[in-house]
Amino acid sequence: MDAKTLCLGALMLGDASGYEIRKFYEDGPYSAFHAVSLGSIYPALNALLTDGLVTVCEMAQDGRPAKKVYTVTEQGKAVFMRGLEGSPGADRFRSDMLFILAFGHVLPPARRTALLDGYLEEYQRMRAELAACIDANPDVPAGRRFVRDFGLAVYEAVITYVAENRHILEDVVDDAVKEKV
Amino acid sequence: MDAKTLCLGALMLGDASGYEIRKFYEDGPYSAFHAVSLGSIYPALNALLTDGLVTVCEMAQDGRPAKKVYTVTEQGKAVFMRGLEGSPGADRFRSDMLFILAFGHVLPPARRTALLDGYLEEYQRMRAELAACIDANPDVPAGRRFVRDFGLAVYEAVITYVAENRHILEDVVDDAVKEKV
DNA sequence: GCGTCCATGTAAATGGTTACATGATTAT
DNA sequence: ATAATCATGTAACCATTTACATGGACGC
């Protein structure tokens, strides 16, 4: 998803500043499937402003820098909904870890184990974070409930798979000695 | 993973041409987690050649254009193995579909159902393809076995989740009428 | 005839991230 | 003191993908 659509999507759920949009996609339960950096949010927001899809309101805050709060216009909402009509591109699951683990059987056993431990910990951390987030606000609309539970299901599947199948990699001491690739 | 590492990785499993490397990552059981296009493979291969990490051999074929088959050098293997040492970046699961479905409860019911049907079909197709690929050659080294079974586990988790939870989105006819976002 | 697979390569276009630039406040 | 959080914005940099360029063989 391009930065403009991502910004518009966040604003559909409520007014926000660029900084807040970044937080929304970085921390929240949607971080599993989407990402945007500030370097693309700010230009996107200005482009949306030029196109009349959002309006701004500069909000002074004490003890903090002023922030620019953006609001979607009616036109912006229409454009967003129309953008949802096209057929979505295929999901992309990219993993450096799995590239490395594809050669796991020729890695030093200690490294292999460290890698698997770290991988499991990382997913367990993400699962716990998402679960906490779901517990914190259980009453979100169906769409978002579907997506965040989806995330939980994927995290769980990964954790279960790795825990149950890491032996495939760790039981190959003999093979490693034979220098098989 | 950058194109050069991806090429080197494919060549670690056997000599190949650029075209064949693309096929390896596009069709095979590794397509779930990695991707490279020809536009980045050919320049990558030439860079590896310049660095002495691979060698080429032009192979004439009858009825077909000649192909350049690349082979990893000892230095190439060493560089590749060293490249595996760094700590891998986090997994990235990006999904336009889930972005759209996050607004699924305000989509026209017919569109919503079509989207979910298509999504399920797509994952079922990928699962079947991967399963067939696994059946076709069951005896791969542990590393690759771990990765491709990982893919299968993820596909299965997605299919199960969507089948069992699509009702979350499809049961909101009432809400849609109330124009809730 | 038309599309697809084989096969390589370059260049333009794309779209992002990272780093830079600035600066106040608060927590450790 | 030092780092982190809040807050915006620009520009350099990076790596891709897409399209272009070329061309024979094979199936429909």
PDB file of C-alpha atoms in Angstrom, chain B:
ATOM      1  CA  MET B   1      17.554 -10.056   0.946  1.00  0.00           C
ATOM      2  CA  ASP B   2      19.444  -8.275  -1.784  1.00  0.00           C
ATOM      3  CA  ALA B   3      19.643  -9.645  -5.304  1.00  0.00           C
ATOM      4  CA  LYS B   4      23.316 -10.597  -5.049  1.00  0.00           C
ATOM      5  CA  THR B   5      22.809 -12.774  -1.969  1.00  0.00           C
ATOM      6  CA  LEU B   6      19.729 -14.334  -3.502  1.00  0.00           C
ATOM      7  CA  CYS B   7      21.657 -15.244  -6.647  1.00  0.00           C
ATOM      8  CA  LEU B   8      24.569 -16.605  -4.670  1.00  0.00           C
ATOM      9  CA  GLY B   9      22.160 -18.634  -2.553  1.00  0.00           C
ATOM     10  CA  ALA B  10      20.530 -20.205  -5.581  1.00  0.00           C
ATOM     11  CA  LEU B  11      23.932 -21.028  -7.079  1.00  0.00           C
ATOM     12  CA  MET B  12      24.995 -22.708  -3.830  1.00  0.00           C
ATOM     13  CA  LEU B  13      22.425 -25.356  -4.695  1.00  0.00           C
ATOM     14  CA  GLY B  14      23.749 -25.886  -8.189  1.00  0.00           C
ATOM     15  CA  ASP B  15      24.889 -24.096 -11.339  1.00  0.00           C
ATOM     16  CA  ALA B  16      22.246 -22.036 -13.054  1.00  0.00           C
ATOM     17  CA  SER B  17      21.565 -19.244 -15.509  1.00  0.00           C
ATOM     18  CA  GLY B  18      19.891 -15.961 -14.589  1.00  0.00           C
ATOM     19  CA  TYR B  19      16.671 -17.138 -16.122  1.00  0.00           C
ATOM     20  CA  GLU B  20      16.762 -20.332 -14.058  1.00  0.00           C
ATOM     21  CA  ILE B  21      17.430 -18.405 -10.844  1.00  0.00           C
ATOM     22  CA  ARG B  22      14.318 -16.353 -11.481  1.00  0.00           C
ATOM     23  CA  LYS B  23      12.312 -19.524 -11.962  1.00  0.00           C
ATOM     24  CA  PHE B  24      13.782 -21.003  -8.805  1.00  0.00           C
ATOM     25  CA  TYR B  25      12.527 -18.123  -6.689  1.00  0.00           C
ATOM     26  CA  GLU B  26       9.307 -17.625  -8.592  1.00  0.00           C
ATOM     27  CA  ASP B  27       7.881 -21.106  -8.922  1.00  0.00           C
ATOM     28  CA  GLY B  28       9.590 -23.272  -6.335  1.00  0.00           C
ATOM     29  CA  PRO B  29       8.719 -23.714  -2.693  1.00  0.00           C
ATOM     30  CA  TYR B  30      10.776 -20.643  -1.814  1.00  0.00           C
ATOM     31  CA  SER B  31       8.517 -18.209  -3.613  1.00  0.00           C
ATOM     32  CA  ALA B  32       6.609 -17.779  -0.359  1.00  0.00           C
ATOM     33  CA  PHE B  33       9.444 -15.888   1.292  1.00  0.00           C
ATOM     34  CA  HIS B  34      11.717 -14.526  -1.398  1.00  0.00           C
ATOM     35  CA  ALA B  35      11.453 -12.761  -4.734  1.00  0.00           C
ATOM     36  CA  VAL B  36      13.721 -11.315  -7.403  1.00  0.00           C
ATOM     37  CA  SER B  37      13.051 -10.079 -10.890  1.00  0.00           C
ATOM     38  CA  LEU B  38      15.262 -10.556 -13.938  1.00  0.00           C
ATOM     39  CA  GLY B  39      16.003  -6.846 -13.961  1.00  0.00           C
ATOM     40  CA  SER B  40      17.954  -7.237 -10.748  1.00  0.00           C
ATOM     41  CA  ILE B  41      19.307 -10.753 -11.336  1.00  0.00           C
ATOM     42  CA  TYR B  42      21.325  -9.973 -14.452  1.00  0.00           C
ATOM     43  CA  PRO B  43      23.135  -6.947 -13.011  1.00  0.00           C
ATOM     44  CA  ALA B  44      23.710  -8.872  -9.751  1.00  0.00           C
ATOM     45  CA  LEU B  45      25.240 -11.795 -11.627  1.00  0.00           C
ATOM     46  CA  ASN B  46      27.574  -9.481 -13.522  1.00  0.00           C
ATOM     47  CA  ALA B  47      28.629  -7.803 -10.281  1.00  0.00           C
ATOM     48  CA  LEU B  48      29.365 -11.198  -8.712  1.00  0.00           C
ATOM     49  CA  LEU B  49      31.398 -12.101 -11.793  1.00  0.00           C
ATOM     50  CA  THR B  50      33.449  -8.921 -11.517  1.00  0.00           C
ATOM     51  CA  ASP B  51      34.091  -9.673  -7.854  1.00  0.00           C
ATOM     52  CA  GLY B  52      35.259 -13.184  -8.682  1.00  0.00           C
ATOM     53  CA  LEU B  53      32.492 -14.829  -6.662  1.00  0.00           C
ATOM     54  CA  VAL B  54      31.122 -16.713  -9.662  1.00  0.00           C
ATOM     55  CA  THR B  55      32.347 -17.919 -13.045  1.00  0.00           C
ATOM     56  CA  VAL B  56      30.363 -18.210 -16.285  1.00  0.00           C
ATOM     57  CA  CYS B  57      30.142 -20.759 -19.024  1.00  0.00           C
ATOM     58  CA  GLU B  58      28.237 -19.960 -22.187  1.00  0.00           C
ATOM     59  CA  MET B  59      26.172 -22.991 -23.157  1.00  0.00           C
ATOM     60  CA  ALA B  60      24.836 -23.301 -26.704  1.00  0.00           C
ATOM     61  CA  GLN B  61      21.508 -25.104 -26.977  1.00  0.00           C
ATOM     62  CA  ASP B  62      19.710 -26.179 -30.096  1.00  0.00           C
ATOM     63  CA  GLY B  63      16.287 -24.788 -30.716  1.00  0.00           C
ATOM     64  CA  ARG B  64      16.924 -22.300 -27.912  1.00  0.00           C
ATOM     65  CA  PRO B  65      18.979 -19.196 -27.254  1.00  0.00           C
ATOM     66  CA  ALA B  66      22.386 -19.848 -25.701  1.00  0.00           C
ATOM     67  CA  LYS B  67      22.438 -19.509 -21.936  1.00  0.00           C
ATOM     68  CA  LYS B  68      25.107 -18.397 -19.504  1.00  0.00           C
ATOM     69  CA  VAL B  69      25.485 -20.871 -16.718  1.00  0.00           C
ATOM     70  CA  TYR B  70      27.034 -19.503 -13.541  1.00  0.00           C
ATOM     71  CA  THR B  71      29.043 -21.403 -10.936  1.00  0.00           C
ATOM     72  CA  VAL B  72      30.026 -20.204  -7.452  1.00  0.00           C
ATOM     73  CA  THR B  73      33.755 -20.055  -6.810  1.00  0.00           C
ATOM     74  CA  GLU B  74      35.355 -21.099  -3.508  1.00  0.00           C
ATOM     75  CA  GLN B  75      35.625 -17.411  -2.678  1.00  0.00           C
ATOM     76  CA  GLY B  76      31.959 -16.994  -3.520  1.00  0.00           C
ATOM     77  CA  LYS B  77      31.015 -19.787  -1.134  1.00  0.00           C
ATOM     78  CA  ALA B  78      33.087 -18.235   1.627  1.00  0.00           C
ATOM     79  CA  VAL B  79      31.528 -14.802   1.070  1.00  0.00           C
ATOM     80  CA  PHE B  80      28.064 -16.321   1.060  1.00  0.00           C
ATOM     81  CA  MET B  81      28.635 -18.192   4.328  1.00  0.00           C
ATOM     82  CA  ARG B  82      30.018 -15.043   5.929  1.00  0.00           C
ATOM     83  CA  GLY B  83      26.950 -13.170   4.736  1.00  0.00           C
ATOM     84  CA  LEU B  84      24.794 -15.624   6.679  1.00  0.00           C
ATOM     85  CA  GLU B  85      26.449 -14.557   9.921  1.00  0.00           C
ATOM     86  CA  GLY B  86      24.823 -11.167  10.454  1.00  0.00           C
ATOM     87  CA  SER B  87      21.613 -10.940  12.434  1.00  0.00           C
ATOM     88  CA  PRO B  88      18.689 -11.099  10.004  1.00  0.00           C
ATOM     89  CA  GLY B  89      16.174  -8.293   9.730  1.00  0.00           C
ATOM     90  CA  ALA B  90      12.632  -8.827  10.985  1.00  0.00           C
ATOM     91  CA  ASP B  91      10.098 -10.739   8.909  1.00  0.00           C
ATOM     92  CA  ARG B  92       7.761  -8.574   6.878  1.00  0.00           C
ATOM     93  CA  PHE B  93       4.255  -9.703   6.081  1.00  0.00           C
ATOM     94  CA  ARG B  94       2.652  -7.111   3.836  1.00  0.00           C
ATOM     95  CA  SER B  95      -0.947  -7.461   2.751  1.00  0.00           C
ATOM     96  CA  ASP B  96      -3.090  -5.116   0.696  1.00  0.00           C
ATOM     97  CA  MET B  97      -5.963  -7.523   1.167  1.00  0.00           C
ATOM     98  CA  LEU B  98      -5.888  -7.140   4.943  1.00  0.00           C
ATOM     99  CA  PHE B  99      -5.794  -3.374   4.576  1.00  0.00           C
ATOM    100  CA  ILE B 100      -8.985  -3.530   2.558  1.00  0.00           C
ATOM    101  CA  LEU B 101     -10.584  -6.082   4.885  1.00  0.00           C
ATOM    102  CA  ALA B 102      -9.855  -3.779   7.843  1.00  0.00           C
ATOM    103  CA  PHE B 103     -12.656  -1.735   6.279  1.00  0.00           C
ATOM    104  CA  GLY B 104     -14.571  -4.865   5.340  1.00  0.00           C
ATOM    105  CA  HIS B 105     -17.554  -4.011   7.512  1.00  0.00           C
ATOM    106  CA  VAL B 106     -18.313  -0.920   5.420  1.00  0.00           C
ATOM    107  CA  LEU B 107     -17.859  -2.661   2.067  1.00  0.00           C
ATOM    108  CA  PRO B 108     -20.836  -3.832  -0.001  1.00  0.00           C
ATOM    109  CA  PRO B 109     -21.619  -7.370   1.199  1.00  0.00           C
ATOM    110  CA  ALA B 110     -21.196  -8.843  -2.285  1.00  0.00           C
ATOM    111  CA  ARG B 111     -17.762  -7.287  -2.645  1.00  0.00           C
ATOM    112  CA  ARG B 112     -16.775  -8.488   0.819  1.00  0.00           C
ATOM    113  CA  THR B 113     -17.743 -12.060   0.032  1.00  0.00           C
ATOM    114  CA  ALA B 114     -16.035 -11.989  -3.358  1.00  0.00           C
ATOM    115  CA  LEU B 115     -12.877 -10.700  -1.702  1.00  0.00           C
ATOM    116  CA  LEU B 116     -12.893 -13.425   0.942  1.00  0.00           C
ATOM    117  CA  ASP B 117     -13.641 -16.139  -1.612  1.00  0.00           C
ATOM    118  CA  GLY B 118     -10.813 -14.974  -3.831  1.00  0.00           C
ATOM    119  CA  TYR B 119      -8.437 -14.756  -0.892  1.00  0.00           C
ATOM    120  CA  LEU B 120      -9.222 -18.300   0.216  1.00  0.00           C
ATOM    121  CA  GLU B 121      -8.911 -19.639  -3.299  1.00  0.00           C
ATOM    122  CA  GLU B 122      -5.561 -17.962  -3.760  1.00  0.00           C
ATOM    123  CA  TYR B 123      -4.145 -19.461  -0.573  1.00  0.00           C
ATOM    124  CA  GLN B 124      -5.618 -22.857  -1.365  1.00  0.00           C
ATOM    125  CA  ARG B 125      -3.961 -22.696  -4.765  1.00  0.00           C
ATOM    126  CA  MET B 126      -0.609 -21.800  -3.202  1.00  0.00           C
ATOM    127  CA  ARG B 127      -0.940 -24.535  -0.617  1.00  0.00           C
ATOM    128  CA  ALA B 128      -1.782 -27.153  -3.257  1.00  0.00           C
ATOM    129  CA  GLU B 129       1.121 -26.031  -5.408  1.00  0.00           C
ATOM    130  CA  LEU B 130       3.549 -26.187  -2.520  1.00  0.00           C
ATOM    131  CA  ALA B 131       2.220 -29.552  -1.348  1.00  0.00           C
ATOM    132  CA  ALA B 132       2.640 -30.953  -4.861  1.00  0.00           C
ATOM    133  CA  CYS B 133       6.170 -29.591  -4.969  1.00  0.00           C
ATOM    134  CA  ILE B 134       6.969 -31.241  -1.642  1.00  0.00           C
ATOM    135  CA  ASP B 135       5.514 -34.546  -2.809  1.00  0.00           C
ATOM    136  CA  ALA B 136       7.520 -34.379  -6.010  1.00  0.00           C
ATOM    137  CA  ASN B 137      10.855 -34.237  -4.230  1.00  0.00           C
ATOM    138  CA  PRO B 138      10.714 -35.290  -0.616  1.00  0.00           C
ATOM    139  CA  ASP B 139      14.459 -35.672  -0.106  1.00  0.00           C
ATOM    140  CA  VAL B 140      15.850 -32.192   0.299  1.00  0.00           C
ATOM    141  CA  PRO B 141      18.350 -31.169   2.992  1.00  0.00           C
ATOM    142  CA  ALA B 142      17.022 -30.236   6.416  1.00  0.00           C
ATOM    143  CA  GLY B 143      17.290 -26.457   5.907  1.00  0.00           C
ATOM    144  CA  ARG B 144      15.084 -26.376   2.888  1.00  0.00           C
ATOM    145  CA  ARG B 145      12.721 -28.938   4.339  1.00  0.00           C
ATOM    146  CA  PHE B 146      12.254 -26.697   7.370  1.00  0.00           C
ATOM    147  CA  VAL B 147      11.545 -23.661   5.207  1.00  0.00           C
ATOM    148  CA  ARG B 148       9.093 -25.231   2.801  1.00  0.00           C
ATOM    149  CA  ASP B 149       7.149 -26.922   5.596  1.00  0.00           C
ATOM    150  CA  PHE B 150       7.108 -23.538   7.302  1.00  0.00           C
ATOM    151  CA  GLY B 151       5.437 -22.172   4.203  1.00  0.00           C
ATOM    152  CA  LEU B 152       2.864 -24.899   4.285  1.00  0.00           C
ATOM    153  CA  ALA B 153       2.132 -24.216   7.954  1.00  0.00           C
ATOM    154  CA  VAL B 154       1.582 -20.519   7.290  1.00  0.00           C
ATOM    155  CA  TYR B 155      -0.677 -21.169   4.305  1.00  0.00           C
ATOM    156  CA  GLU B 156      -2.686 -23.602   6.354  1.00  0.00           C
ATOM    157  CA  ALA B 157      -3.011 -21.153   9.241  1.00  0.00           C
ATOM    158  CA  VAL B 158      -4.294 -18.445   6.904  1.00  0.00           C
ATOM    159  CA  ILE B 159      -6.802 -20.761   5.234  1.00  0.00           C
ATOM    160  CA  THR B 160      -8.081 -22.029   8.565  1.00  0.00           C
ATOM    161  CA  TYR B 161      -8.337 -18.563  10.041  1.00  0.00           C
ATOM    162  CA  VAL B 162     -10.188 -17.073   7.091  1.00  0.00           C
ATOM    163  CA  ALA B 163     -12.591 -20.006   6.798  1.00  0.00           C
ATOM    164  CA  GLU B 164     -13.388 -19.945  10.494  1.00  0.00           C
ATOM    165  CA  ASN B 165     -13.557 -16.197  10.975  1.00  0.00           C
ATOM    166  CA  ARG B 166     -14.967 -14.712   7.799  1.00  0.00           C
ATOM    167  CA  HIS B 167     -18.296 -14.578   9.595  1.00  0.00           C
ATOM    168  CA  ILE B 168     -16.873 -11.735  11.694  1.00  0.00           C
ATOM    169  CA  LEU B 169     -17.032  -9.623   8.539  1.00  0.00           C
ATOM    170  CA  GLU B 170     -20.019 -11.207   6.893  1.00  0.00           C
ATOM    171  CA  ASP B 171     -22.368 -10.991   9.877  1.00  0.00           C
ATOM    172  CA  VAL B 172     -22.337  -7.200  10.015  1.00  0.00           C
ATOM    173  CA  VAL B 173     -25.177  -6.403   7.624  1.00  0.00           C
ATOM    174  CA  ASP B 174     -26.916  -4.466  10.389  1.00  0.00           C
ATOM    175  CA  ASP B 175     -23.890  -2.403  11.220  1.00  0.00           C
ATOM    176  CA  ALA B 176     -23.332  -1.513   7.581  1.00  0.00           C
ATOM    177  CA  VAL B 177     -26.833  -0.126   7.368  1.00  0.00           C
ATOM    178  CA  LYS B 178     -26.153   2.001  10.416  1.00  0.00           C
ATOM    179  CA  GLU B 179     -23.189   3.419   8.460  1.00  0.00           C
ATOM    180  CA  LYS B 180     -20.641   2.627  11.123  1.00  0.00           C
ATOM    181  CA  VAL B 181     -16.969   3.071  10.311  1.00  0.00           C
TER     182      VAL B 181
END
